[in-house]
Amino acid sequence: QVQLVESGGGLVQPGGSLRLSCAASGRIRSIGTMGWYRQAPGKQRELVADITSGGSINYADSVKGRFTISRDNAKNAVYLQMNSLKPEDTAVYSCNANVATTGWTWLDYWGQGTQVTVSS
């Protein structure tokens, strides 16, 4: 019923930047919190940043001052601007959204994930 499609991953050198995008589509009545998670090989998935529909933002300590999350409610989209990238930022990044579909049922949806590799 709801699809999240991500784009913007890739290979970048340390100190470089990338911008991830995620757009939601389908039977959407409303979207609550949207966020980005990441999972590195051999590690658990962790929250990178999330943003509520009202614009309140939460960042993981490891990315504060380097990453910026934003959203466009008109486009049902969320973005992650990543600057000063480090090798330890290498992971699969996934978009998450809490979405109300028909009947006002709220569910969490996930994107397919996009690989971010920081390496020289």
Backbone atoms as SQL, in Angstrom:
CREATE TABLE atoms (id INTEGER PRIMARY KEY, chain TEXT, resi INTEGER, resn TEXT, atom TEXT, x REAL, y REAL, z REAL);
INSERT INTO atoms VALUES
  (1, 'A', 1, 'GLN', 'N', 0.815, -1.211, 0.000),
  (2, 'A', 1, 'GLN', 'CA', 0.000, 0.000, 0.000),
  (3, 'A', 1, 'GLN', 'C', 0.847, 1.258, 0.000),
  (4, 'A', 2, 'VAL', 'N', 1.983, 1.206, 0.689),
  (5, 'A', 2, 'VAL', 'CA', 2.876, 2.360, 0.766),
  (6, 'A', 2, 'VAL', 'C', 4.276, 1.920, 0.365),
  (7, 'A', 3, 'GLN', 'N', 4.906, 2.709, -0.472),
  (8, 'A', 3, 'GLN', 'CA', 6.273, 2.416, -0.879),
  (9, 'A', 3, 'GLN', 'C', 7.169, 3.597, -0.524),
  (10, 'A', 4, 'LEU', 'N', 8.371, 3.263, -0.063),
  (11, 'A', 4, 'LEU', 'CA', 9.402, 4.270, 0.184),
  (12, 'A', 4, 'LEU', 'C', 10.545, 3.980, -0.768),
  (13, 'A', 5, 'VAL', 'N', 10.906, 4.974, -1.558),
  (14, 'A', 5, 'VAL', 'CA', 11.969, 4.802, -2.541),
  (15, 'A', 5, 'VAL', 'C', 13.093, 5.765, -2.219),
  (16, 'A', 6, 'GLU', 'N', 14.284, 5.199, -2.024),
  (17, 'A', 6, 'GLU', 'CA', 15.449, 5.995, -1.659),
  (18, 'A', 6, 'GLU', 'C', 16.364, 6.193, -2.861),
  (19, 'A', 7, 'SER', 'N', 17.169, 7.231, -2.785),
  (20, 'A', 7, 'SER', 'CA', 18.186, 7.475, -3.800),
  (21, 'A', 7, 'SER', 'C', 19.299, 8.298, -3.186),
  (22, 'A', 8, 'GLY', 'N', 20.452, 8.298, -3.838),
  (23, 'A', 8, 'GLY', 'CA', 21.528, 9.181, -3.434),
  (24, 'A', 8, 'GLY', 'C', 22.738, 8.533, -2.802),
  (25, 'A', 9, 'GLY', 'N', 22.715, 7.235, -2.591),
  (26, 'A', 9, 'GLY', 'CA', 23.881, 6.584, -2.011),
  (27, 'A', 9, 'GLY', 'C', 25.026, 6.500, -3.017),
  (28, 'A', 10, 'GLY', 'N', 26.168, 5.985, -2.543),
  (29, 'A', 10, 'GLY', 'CA', 27.296, 5.825, -3.438),
  (30, 'A', 10, 'GLY', 'C', 28.614, 5.760, -2.697),
  (31, 'A', 11, 'LEU', 'N', 29.683, 5.924, -3.467),
  (32, 'A', 11, 'LEU', 'CA', 31.045, 5.889, -2.936),
  (33, 'A', 11, 'LEU', 'C', 31.581, 7.315, -2.859),
  (34, 'A', 12, 'VAL', 'N', 32.141, 7.678, -1.718),
  (35, 'A', 12, 'VAL', 'CA', 32.672, 9.018, -1.532),
  (36, 'A', 12, 'VAL', 'C', 33.942, 8.935, -0.697),
  (37, 'A', 13, 'GLN', 'N', 34.841, 9.876, -0.919),
  (38, 'A', 13, 'GLN', 'CA', 36.077, 9.906, -0.146),
  (39, 'A', 13, 'GLN', 'C', 35.836, 10.504, 1.227),
  (40, 'A', 14, 'PRO', 'N', 36.659, 10.159, 2.196),
  (41, 'A', 14, 'PRO', 'CA', 36.535, 10.774, 3.518),
  (42, 'A', 14, 'PRO', 'C', 36.564, 12.296, 3.406),
  (43, 'A', 15, 'GLY', 'N', 35.673, 12.932, 4.170),
  (44, 'A', 15, 'GLY', 'CA', 35.535, 14.375, 4.109),
  (45, 'A', 15, 'GLY', 'C', 34.539, 14.853, 3.080),
  (46, 'A', 16, 'GLY', 'N', 34.066, 13.962, 2.259),
  (47, 'A', 16, 'GLY', 'CA', 33.116, 14.325, 1.217),
  (48, 'A', 16, 'GLY', 'C', 31.689, 14.390, 1.701),
  (49, 'A', 17, 'SER', 'N', 30.781, 14.623, 0.755),
  (50, 'A', 17, 'SER', 'CA', 29.364, 14.790, 1.081),
  (51, 'A', 17, 'SER', 'C', 28.495, 13.946, 0.172),
  (52, 'A', 18, 'LEU', 'N', 27.342, 13.571, 0.700),
  (53, 'A', 18, 'LEU', 'CA', 26.296, 12.901, -0.067),
  (54, 'A', 18, 'LEU', 'C', 24.956, 13.392, 0.448),
  (55, 'A', 19, 'ARG', 'N', 23.961, 13.338, -0.427),
  (56, 'A', 19, 'ARG', 'CA', 22.605, 13.683, -0.016),
  (57, 'A', 19, 'ARG', 'C', 21.680, 12.523, -0.376),
  (58, 'A', 20, 'LEU', 'N', 21.017, 11.983, 0.647),
  (59, 'A', 20, 'LEU', 'CA', 20.054, 10.916, 0.448),
  (60, 'A', 20, 'LEU', 'C', 18.640, 11.489, 0.379),
  (61, 'A', 21, 'SER', 'N', 17.832, 10.881, -0.481),
  (62, 'A', 21, 'SER', 'CA', 16.437, 11.281, -0.614),
  (63, 'A', 21, 'SER', 'C', 15.551, 10.058, -0.452),
  (64, 'A', 22, 'CYS', 'N', 14.358, 10.279, 0.054),
  (65, 'A', 22, 'CYS', 'CA', 13.389, 9.205, 0.221),
  (66, 'A', 22, 'CYS', 'C', 11.995, 9.783, -0.004),
  (67, 'A', 23, 'ALA', 'N', 11.251, 9.173, -0.902),
  (68, 'A', 23, 'ALA', 'CA', 9.901, 9.643, -1.199),
  (69, 'A', 23, 'ALA', 'C', 8.902, 8.527, -0.938),
  (70, 'A', 24, 'ALA', 'N', 7.825, 8.871, -0.266),
  (71, 'A', 24, 'ALA', 'CA', 6.762, 7.918, 0.020),
  (72, 'A', 24, 'ALA', 'C', 5.621, 8.087, -0.974),
  (73, 'A', 25, 'SER', 'N', 5.038, 6.968, -1.372),
  (74, 'A', 25, 'SER', 'CA', 3.897, 7.009, -2.292),
  (75, 'A', 25, 'SER', 'C', 2.938, 5.885, -1.956),
  (76, 'A', 26, 'GLY', 'N', 1.715, 6.005, -2.448),
  (77, 'A', 26, 'GLY', 'CA', 0.718, 4.973, -2.189),
  (78, 'A', 26, 'GLY', 'C', -0.494, 5.557, -1.494),
  (79, 'A', 27, 'ARG', 'N', -1.210, 4.700, -0.764),
  (80, 'A', 27, 'ARG', 'CA', -2.444, 5.108, -0.082),
  (81, 'A', 27, 'ARG', 'C', -2.095, 5.779, 1.245),
  (82, 'A', 28, 'ILE', 'N', -1.717, 7.034, 1.171),
  (83, 'A', 28, 'ILE', 'CA', -1.243, 7.786, 2.333),
  (84, 'A', 28, 'ILE', 'C', -2.279, 8.809, 2.745),
  (85, 'A', 29, 'ARG', 'N', -2.650, 8.770, 4.014),
  (86, 'A', 29, 'ARG', 'CA', -3.542, 9.808, 4.538),
  (87, 'A', 29, 'ARG', 'C', -2.738, 10.838, 5.321),
  (88, 'A', 30, 'SER', 'N', -1.705, 10.358, 6.000),
  (89, 'A', 30, 'SER', 'CA', -0.858, 11.263, 6.759),
  (90, 'A', 30, 'SER', 'C', 0.459, 10.553, 7.071),
  (91, 'A', 31, 'ILE', 'N', 1.501, 11.331, 7.253),
  (92, 'A', 31, 'ILE', 'CA', 2.802, 10.776, 7.641),
  (93, 'A', 31, 'ILE', 'C', 3.253, 11.432, 8.930),
  (94, 'A', 32, 'GLY', 'N', 3.631, 10.623, 9.885),
  (95, 'A', 32, 'GLY', 'CA', 4.151, 11.127, 11.146),
  (96, 'A', 32, 'GLY', 'C', 5.654, 11.287, 11.065),
  (97, 'A', 33, 'THR', 'N', 6.360, 10.637, 11.978),
  (98, 'A', 33, 'THR', 'CA', 7.811, 10.736, 11.999),
  (99, 'A', 33, 'THR', 'C', 8.430, 10.008, 10.814),
  (100, 'A', 34, 'MET', 'N', 9.430, 10.666, 10.219),
  (101, 'A', 34, 'MET', 'CA', 10.237, 10.056, 9.164),
  (102, 'A', 34, 'MET', 'C', 11.681, 10.050, 9.628),
  (103, 'A', 35, 'GLY', 'N', 12.421, 9.041, 9.225),
  (104, 'A', 35, 'GLY', 'CA', 13.791, 8.978, 9.707),
  (105, 'A', 35, 'GLY', 'C', 14.698, 8.154, 8.827),
  (106, 'A', 36, 'TRP', 'N', 15.977, 8.233, 9.171),
  (107, 'A', 36, 'TRP', 'CA', 17.004, 7.445, 8.501),
  (108, 'A', 36, 'TRP', 'C', 17.703, 6.571, 9.529),
  (109, 'A', 37, 'TYR', 'N', 17.871, 5.317, 9.155),
  (110, 'A', 37, 'TYR', 'CA', 18.602, 4.348, 9.958),
  (111, 'A', 37, 'TYR', 'C', 19.763, 3.828, 9.121),
  (112, 'A', 38, 'ARG', 'N', 20.741, 3.236, 9.787),
  (113, 'A', 38, 'ARG', 'CA', 21.844, 2.618, 9.049),
  (114, 'A', 38, 'ARG', 'C', 22.283, 1.333, 9.734),
  (115, 'A', 39, 'GLN', 'N', 22.825, 0.451, 8.918),
  (116, 'A', 39, 'GLN', 'CA', 23.347, -0.806, 9.439),
  (117, 'A', 39, 'GLN', 'C', 24.660, -1.125, 8.740),
  (118, 'A', 40, 'ALA', 'N', 25.708, -1.172, 9.535),
  (119, 'A', 40, 'ALA', 'CA', 27.027, -1.532, 9.024),
  (120, 'A', 40, 'ALA', 'C', 27.202, -3.045, 9.158),
  (121, 'A', 41, 'PRO', 'N', 28.108, -3.629, 8.380),
  (122, 'A', 41, 'PRO', 'CA', 28.332, -5.081, 8.450),
  (123, 'A', 41, 'PRO', 'C', 28.690, -5.516, 9.873),
  (124, 'A', 42, 'GLY', 'N', 27.993, -6.523, 10.359),
  (125, 'A', 42, 'GLY', 'CA', 28.281, -7.057, 11.682),
  (126, 'A', 42, 'GLY', 'C', 27.750, -6.241, 12.836),
  (127, 'A', 43, 'LYS', 'N', 26.992, -5.179, 12.524),
  (128, 'A', 43, 'LYS', 'CA', 26.456, -4.321, 13.584),
  (129, 'A', 43, 'LYS', 'C', 24.943, -4.264, 13.510),
  (130, 'A', 44, 'GLN', 'N', 24.342, -3.837, 14.615),
  (131, 'A', 44, 'GLN', 'CA', 22.892, -3.673, 14.645),
  (132, 'A', 44, 'GLN', 'C', 22.488, -2.387, 13.929),
  (133, 'A', 45, 'ARG', 'N', 21.275, -2.378, 13.432),
  (134, 'A', 45, 'ARG', 'CA', 20.748, -1.161, 12.824),
  (135, 'A', 45, 'ARG', 'C', 20.602, -0.085, 13.893),
  (136, 'A', 46, 'GLU', 'N', 20.969, 1.136, 13.531),
  (137, 'A', 46, 'GLU', 'CA', 20.886, 2.242, 14.475),
  (138, 'A', 46, 'GLU', 'C', 20.203, 3.444, 13.830),
  (139, 'A', 47, 'LEU', 'N', 19.560, 4.225, 14.686),
  (140, 'A', 47, 'LEU', 'CA', 18.935, 5.460, 14.221),
  (141, 'A', 47, 'LEU', 'C', 20.030, 6.484, 13.910),
  (142, 'A', 48, 'VAL', 'N', 19.923, 7.109, 12.753),
  (143, 'A', 48, 'VAL', 'CA', 20.820, 8.193, 12.388),
  (144, 'A', 48, 'VAL', 'C', 20.171, 9.538, 12.741),
  (145, 'A', 49, 'ALA', 'N', 18.946, 9.726, 12.283),
  (146, 'A', 49, 'ALA', 'CA', 18.225, 10.962, 12.552),
  (147, 'A', 49, 'ALA', 'C', 16.758, 10.750, 12.221),
  (148, 'A', 50, 'ASP', 'N', 15.888, 11.459, 12.939),
  (149, 'A', 50, 'ASP', 'CA', 14.485, 11.446, 12.563),
  (150, 'A', 50, 'ASP', 'C', 13.881, 12.827, 12.762),
  (151, 'A', 51, 'ILE', 'N', 12.722, 13.014, 12.132),
  (152, 'A', 51, 'ILE', 'CA', 12.068, 14.317, 12.154),
  (153, 'A', 51, 'ILE', 'C', 10.559, 14.087, 12.198),
  (154, 'A', 52, 'THR', 'N', 9.897, 14.778, 13.113),
  (155, 'A', 52, 'THR', 'CA', 8.450, 14.640, 13.229),
  (156, 'A', 52, 'THR', 'C', 7.744, 15.480, 12.170),
  (157, 'A', 53, 'SER', 'N', 6.453, 15.301, 12.057),
  (158, 'A', 53, 'SER', 'CA', 5.688, 16.088, 11.093),
  (159, 'A', 53, 'SER', 'C', 5.708, 17.571, 11.437),
  (160, 'A', 54, 'GLY', 'N', 5.931, 17.873, 12.711),
  (161, 'A', 54, 'GLY', 'CA', 6.011, 19.262, 13.140),
  (162, 'A', 54, 'GLY', 'C', 7.395, 19.854, 13.040),
  (163, 'A', 55, 'GLY', 'N', 8.388, 19.024, 12.672),
  (164, 'A', 55, 'GLY', 'CA', 9.728, 19.538, 12.468),
  (165, 'A', 55, 'GLY', 'C', 10.702, 19.318, 13.615),
  (166, 'A', 56, 'SER', 'N', 10.294, 18.601, 14.657),
  (167, 'A', 56, 'SER', 'CA', 11.237, 18.306, 15.731),
  (168, 'A', 56, 'SER', 'C', 12.226, 17.249, 15.256),
  (169, 'A', 57, 'ILE', 'N', 13.492, 17.463, 15.571),
  (170, 'A', 57, 'ILE', 'CA', 14.564, 16.635, 15.022),
  (171, 'A', 57, 'ILE', 'C', 15.381, 15.981, 16.131),
  (172, 'A', 58, 'ASN', 'N', 15.823, 14.772, 15.848),
  (173, 'A', 58, 'ASN', 'CA', 16.662, 14.010, 16.752),
  (174, 'A', 58, 'ASN', 'C', 17.810, 13.425, 15.949),
  (175, 'A', 59, 'TYR', 'N', 19.058, 13.583, 16.450),
  (176, 'A', 59, 'TYR', 'CA', 20.236, 13.037, 15.778),
  (177, 'A', 59, 'TYR', 'C', 20.971, 12.071, 16.693),
  (178, 'A', 60, 'ALA', 'N', 21.597, 11.069, 16.106),
  (179, 'A', 60, 'ALA', 'CA', 22.547, 10.251, 16.839),
  (180, 'A', 60, 'ALA', 'C', 23.753, 11.121, 17.169),
  (181, 'A', 61, 'ASP', 'N', 24.355, 10.873, 18.328),
  (182, 'A', 61, 'ASP', 'CA', 25.508, 11.684, 18.735),
  (183, 'A', 61, 'ASP', 'C', 26.629, 11.634, 17.702),
  (184, 'A', 62, 'SER', 'N', 26.787, 10.490, 17.054),
  (185, 'A', 62, 'SER', 'CA', 27.906, 10.296, 16.130),
  (186, 'A', 62, 'SER', 'C', 27.799, 11.147, 14.869),
  (187, 'A', 63, 'VAL', 'N', 26.616, 11.700, 14.571),
  (188, 'A', 63, 'VAL', 'CA', 26.457, 12.472, 13.335),
  (189, 'A', 63, 'VAL', 'C', 26.111, 13.937, 13.598),
  (190, 'A', 64, 'LYS', 'N', 25.931, 14.313, 14.846),
  (191, 'A', 64, 'LYS', 'CA', 25.590, 15.704, 15.159),
  (192, 'A', 64, 'LYS', 'C', 26.657, 16.646, 14.622),
  (193, 'A', 65, 'GLY', 'N', 26.194, 17.716, 13.979),
  (194, 'A', 65, 'GLY', 'CA', 27.109, 18.696, 13.420),
  (195, 'A', 65, 'GLY', 'C', 27.601, 18.355, 12.029),
  (196, 'A', 66, 'ARG', 'N', 27.345, 17.135, 11.570),
  (197, 'A', 66, 'ARG', 'CA', 27.787, 16.717, 10.231),
  (198, 'A', 66, 'ARG', 'C', 26.620, 16.412, 9.305),
  (199, 'A', 67, 'PHE', 'N', 25.560, 15.838, 9.851),
  (200, 'A', 67, 'PHE', 'CA', 24.394, 15.434, 9.053),
  (201, 'A', 67, 'PHE', 'C', 23.228, 16.363, 9.349),
  (202, 'A', 68, 'THR', 'N', 22.402, 16.582, 8.326),
  (203, 'A', 68, 'THR', 'CA', 21.202, 17.393, 8.487),
  (204, 'A', 68, 'THR', 'C', 20.019, 16.678, 7.851),
  (205, 'A', 69, 'ILE', 'N', 18.976, 16.468, 8.646),
  (206, 'A', 69, 'ILE', 'CA', 17.757, 15.849, 8.131),
  (207, 'A', 69, 'ILE', 'C', 16.729, 16.945, 7.856),
  (208, 'A', 70, 'SER', 'N', 15.952, 16.759, 6.805),
  (209, 'A', 70, 'SER', 'CA', 14.878, 17.694, 6.486),
  (210, 'A', 70, 'SER', 'C', 13.760, 16.928, 5.796),
  (211, 'A', 71, 'ARG', 'N', 12.600, 17.555, 5.689),
  (212, 'A', 71, 'ARG', 'CA', 11.495, 16.892, 5.017),
  (213, 'A', 71, 'ARG', 'C', 10.659, 17.917, 4.265),
  (214, 'A', 72, 'ASP', 'N', 9.978, 17.411, 3.244),
  (215, 'A', 72, 'ASP', 'CA', 9.055, 18.218, 2.463),
  (216, 'A', 72, 'ASP', 'C', 7.706, 17.524, 2.559),
  (217, 'A', 73, 'ASN', 'N', 6.835, 18.037, 3.399),
  (218, 'A', 73, 'ASN', 'CA', 5.557, 17.374, 3.633),
  (219, 'A', 73, 'ASN', 'C', 4.679, 17.350, 2.383),
  (220, 'A', 74, 'ALA', 'N', 4.808, 18.343, 1.532),
  (221, 'A', 74, 'ALA', 'CA', 4.015, 18.386, 0.299),
  (222, 'A', 74, 'ALA', 'C', 4.406, 17.269, -0.656),
  (223, 'A', 75, 'LYS', 'N', 5.661, 16.839, -0.577),
  (224, 'A', 75, 'LYS', 'CA', 6.162, 15.786, -1.453),
  (225, 'A', 75, 'LYS', 'C', 6.274, 14.436, -0.750),
  (226, 'A', 76, 'ASN', 'N', 5.866, 14.374, 0.522),
  (227, 'A', 76, 'ASN', 'CA', 6.008, 13.133, 1.310),
  (228, 'A', 76, 'ASN', 'C', 7.440, 12.620, 1.257),
  (229, 'A', 77, 'ALA', 'N', 8.387, 13.539, 1.417),
  (230, 'A', 77, 'ALA', 'CA', 9.788, 13.189, 1.240),
  (231, 'A', 77, 'ALA', 'C', 10.619, 13.593, 2.444),
  (232, 'A', 78, 'VAL', 'N', 11.696, 12.849, 2.642),
  (233, 'A', 78, 'VAL', 'CA', 12.657, 13.163, 3.690),
  (234, 'A', 78, 'VAL', 'C', 14.049, 13.079, 3.081),
  (235, 'A', 79, 'TYR', 'N', 14.934, 13.927, 3.576),
  (236, 'A', 79, 'TYR', 'CA', 16.274, 14.021, 3.019),
  (237, 'A', 79, 'TYR', 'C', 17.316, 13.926, 4.136),
  (238, 'A', 80, 'LEU', 'N', 18.513, 13.493, 3.766),
  (239, 'A', 80, 'LEU', 'CA', 19.617, 13.458, 4.718),
  (240, 'A', 80, 'LEU', 'C', 20.856, 14.004, 4.007),
  (241, 'A', 81, 'GLN', 'N', 21.276, 15.200, 4.408),
  (242, 'A', 81, 'GLN', 'CA', 22.504, 15.787, 3.889),
  (243, 'A', 81, 'GLN', 'C', 23.641, 15.347, 4.798),
  (244, 'A', 82, 'MET', 'N', 24.608, 14.671, 4.209),
  (245, 'A', 82, 'MET', 'CA', 25.720, 14.120, 4.986),
  (246, 'A', 82, 'MET', 'C', 27.013, 14.806, 4.553),
  (247, 'A', 83, 'ASN', 'N', 27.624, 15.532, 5.482),
  (248, 'A', 83, 'ASN', 'CA', 28.876, 16.226, 5.220),
  (249, 'A', 83, 'ASN', 'C', 29.984, 15.652, 6.100),
  (250, 'A', 84, 'SER', 'N', 31.215, 15.970, 5.741),
  (251, 'A', 84, 'SER', 'CA', 32.378, 15.512, 6.515),
  (252, 'A', 84, 'SER', 'C', 32.297, 14.015, 6.790),
  (253, 'A', 85, 'LEU', 'N', 32.019, 13.261, 5.759),
  (254, 'A', 85, 'LEU', 'CA', 31.828, 11.817, 5.926),
  (255, 'A', 85, 'LEU', 'C', 33.107, 11.133, 6.357),
  (256, 'A', 86, 'LYS', 'N', 32.929, 10.118, 7.197),
  (257, 'A', 86, 'LYS', 'CA', 34.033, 9.342, 7.742),
  (258, 'A', 86, 'LYS', 'C', 33.898, 7.878, 7.311),
  (259, 'A', 87, 'PRO', 'N', 34.967, 7.122, 7.295),
  (260, 'A', 87, 'PRO', 'CA', 34.852, 5.693, 6.950),
  (261, 'A', 87, 'PRO', 'C', 33.858, 4.957, 7.840),
  (262, 'A', 88, 'GLU', 'N', 33.744, 5.363, 9.081),
  (263, 'A', 88, 'GLU', 'CA', 32.798, 4.698, 9.989),
  (264, 'A', 88, 'GLU', 'C', 31.340, 5.010, 9.680),
  (265, 'A', 89, 'ASP', 'N', 31.088, 5.905, 8.737),
  (266, 'A', 89, 'ASP', 'CA', 29.721, 6.156, 8.282),
  (267, 'A', 89, 'ASP', 'C', 29.293, 5.147, 7.215),
  (268, 'A', 90, 'THR', 'N', 30.207, 4.303, 6.779),
  (269, 'A', 90, 'THR', 'CA', 29.889, 3.297, 5.766),
  (270, 'A', 90, 'THR', 'C', 28.832, 2.337, 6.293),
  (271, 'A', 91, 'ALA', 'N', 27.736, 2.206, 5.544),
  (272, 'A', 91, 'ALA', 'CA', 26.612, 1.364, 5.970),
  (273, 'A', 91, 'ALA', 'C', 25.548, 1.375, 4.882),
  (274, 'A', 92, 'VAL', 'N', 24.555, 0.519, 5.069),
  (275, 'A', 92, 'VAL', 'CA', 23.338, 0.607, 4.275),
  (276, 'A', 92, 'VAL', 'C', 22.380, 1.533, 5.024),
  (277, 'A', 93, 'TYR', 'N', 21.952, 2.582, 4.358),
  (278, 'A', 93, 'TYR', 'CA', 21.050, 3.565, 4.952),
  (279, 'A', 93, 'TYR', 'C', 19.631, 3.301, 4.476),
  (280, 'A', 94, 'SER', 'N', 18.701, 3.247, 5.427),
  (281, 'A', 94, 'SER', 'CA', 17.311, 2.953, 5.102),
  (282, 'A', 94, 'SER', 'C', 16.403, 4.051, 5.637),
  (283, 'A', 95, 'CYS', 'N', 15.414, 4.353, 4.838),
  (284, 'A', 95, 'CYS', 'CA', 14.414, 5.346, 5.205),
  (285, 'A', 95, 'CYS', 'C', 13.254, 4.652, 5.927),
  (286, 'A', 96, 'ASN', 'N', 12.710, 5.318, 6.916),
  (287, 'A', 96, 'ASN', 'CA', 11.562, 4.794, 7.666),
  (288, 'A', 96, 'ASN', 'C', 10.519, 5.880, 7.784),
  (289, 'A', 97, 'ALA', 'N', 9.250, 5.489, 7.728),
  (290, 'A', 97, 'ALA', 'CA', 8.179, 6.457, 7.912),
  (291, 'A', 97, 'ALA', 'C', 7.006, 5.806, 8.633),
  (292, 'A', 98, 'ASN', 'N', 6.417, 6.553, 9.526),
  (293, 'A', 98, 'ASN', 'CA', 5.198, 6.121, 10.217),
  (294, 'A', 98, 'ASN', 'C', 4.026, 6.731, 9.466),
  (295, 'A', 99, 'VAL', 'N', 3.224, 5.868, 8.839),
  (296, 'A', 99, 'VAL', 'CA', 2.241, 6.331, 7.859),
  (297, 'A', 99, 'VAL', 'C', 0.838, 5.883, 8.243),
  (298, 'A', 100, 'ALA', 'N', -0.101, 6.797, 8.104),
  (299, 'A', 100, 'ALA', 'CA', -1.515, 6.464, 8.262),
  (300, 'A', 100, 'ALA', 'C', -2.103, 6.207, 6.884),
  (301, 'A', 101, 'THR', 'N', -2.645, 5.002, 6.705),
  (302, 'A', 101, 'THR', 'CA', -3.263, 4.657, 5.430),
  (303, 'A', 101, 'THR', 'C', -4.785, 4.750, 5.566),
  (304, 'A', 102, 'THR', 'N', -5.511, 4.145, 4.646),
  (305, 'A', 102, 'THR', 'CA', -6.965, 4.201, 4.719),
  (306, 'A', 102, 'THR', 'C', -7.443, 3.645, 6.054),
  (307, 'A', 103, 'GLY', 'N', -8.456, 4.262, 6.616),
  (308, 'A', 103, 'GLY', 'CA', -8.963, 3.835, 7.907),
  (309, 'A', 103, 'GLY', 'C', -8.125, 4.341, 9.065),
  (310, 'A', 104, 'TRP', 'N', -7.166, 5.174, 8.774),
  (311, 'A', 104, 'TRP', 'CA', -6.307, 5.776, 9.787),
  (312, 'A', 104, 'TRP', 'C', -5.561, 4.719, 10.607),
  (313, 'A', 105, 'THR', 'N', -5.100, 3.673, 9.914),
  (314, 'A', 105, 'THR', 'CA', -4.220, 2.693, 10.541),
  (315, 'A', 105, 'THR', 'C', -2.781, 3.163, 10.375),
  (316, 'A', 106, 'TRP', 'N', -2.069, 3.296, 11.492),
  (317, 'A', 106, 'TRP', 'CA', -0.682, 3.777, 11.459),
  (318, 'A', 106, 'TRP', 'C', 0.264, 2.584, 11.463),
  (319, 'A', 107, 'LEU', 'N', 1.162, 2.555, 10.473),
  (320, 'A', 107, 'LEU', 'CA', 2.139, 1.483, 10.362),
  (321, 'A', 107, 'LEU', 'C', 3.497, 2.061, 10.012),
  (322, 'A', 108, 'ASP', 'N', 4.542, 1.324, 10.343),
  (323, 'A', 108, 'ASP', 'CA', 5.893, 1.708, 9.952),
  (324, 'A', 108, 'ASP', 'C', 6.240, 1.066, 8.615),
  (325, 'A', 109, 'TYR', 'N', 6.816, 1.865, 7.724),
  (326, 'A', 109, 'TYR', 'CA', 7.257, 1.371, 6.435),
  (327, 'A', 109, 'TYR', 'C', 8.741, 1.653, 6.268),
  (328, 'A', 110, 'TRP', 'N', 9.387, 0.784, 5.459),
  (329, 'A', 110, 'TRP', 'CA', 10.822, 0.896, 5.232),
  (330, 'A', 110, 'TRP', 'C', 11.136, 0.949, 3.746),
  (331, 'A', 111, 'GLY', 'N', 12.177, 1.693, 3.410),
  (332, 'A', 111, 'GLY', 'CA', 12.698, 1.666, 2.063),
  (333, 'A', 111, 'GLY', 'C', 13.591, 0.446, 1.874),
  (334, 'A', 112, 'GLN', 'N', 14.084, 0.288, 0.657),
  (335, 'A', 112, 'GLN', 'CA', 14.885, -0.894, 0.326),
  (336, 'A', 112, 'GLN', 'C', 16.329, -0.767, 0.786),
  (337, 'A', 113, 'GLY', 'N', 16.745, 0.434, 1.125),
  (338, 'A', 113, 'GLY', 'CA', 18.121, 0.648, 1.576),
  (339, 'A', 113, 'GLY', 'C', 19.023, 1.103, 0.449),
  (340, 'A', 114, 'THR', 'N', 19.970, 1.961, 0.792),
  (341, 'A', 114, 'THR', 'CA', 20.941, 2.431, -0.190),
  (342, 'A', 114, 'THR', 'C', 22.331, 2.399, 0.445),
  (343, 'A', 115, 'GLN', 'N', 23.296, 1.908, -0.290),
  (344, 'A', 115, 'GLN', 'CA', 24.652, 1.732, 0.238),
  (345, 'A', 115, 'GLN', 'C', 25.407, 3.055, 0.205),
  (346, 'A', 116, 'VAL', 'N', 26.013, 3.372, 1.334),
  (347, 'A', 116, 'VAL', 'CA', 26.932, 4.513, 1.418),
  (348, 'A', 116, 'VAL', 'C', 28.289, 3.960, 1.828),
  (349, 'A', 117, 'THR', 'N', 29.289, 4.211, 1.000),
  (350, 'A', 117, 'THR', 'CA', 30.643, 3.741, 1.270),
  (351, 'A', 117, 'THR', 'C', 31.590, 4.934, 1.296),
  (352, 'A', 118, 'VAL', 'N', 32.294, 5.076, 2.411),
  (353, 'A', 118, 'VAL', 'CA', 33.256, 6.177, 2.564),
  (354, 'A', 118, 'VAL', 'C', 34.647, 5.565, 2.596),
  (355, 'A', 119, 'SER', 'N', 35.393, 5.810, 1.533),
  (356, 'A', 119, 'SER', 'CA', 36.702, 5.179, 1.406),
  (357, 'A', 119, 'SER', 'C', 37.570, 5.967, 0.442),
  (358, 'A', 120, 'SER', 'N', 38.864, 5.953, 0.707),
  (359, 'A', 120, 'SER', 'CA', 39.801, 6.607, -0.201),
  (360, 'A', 120, 'SER', 'C', 40.337, 5.592, -1.216);
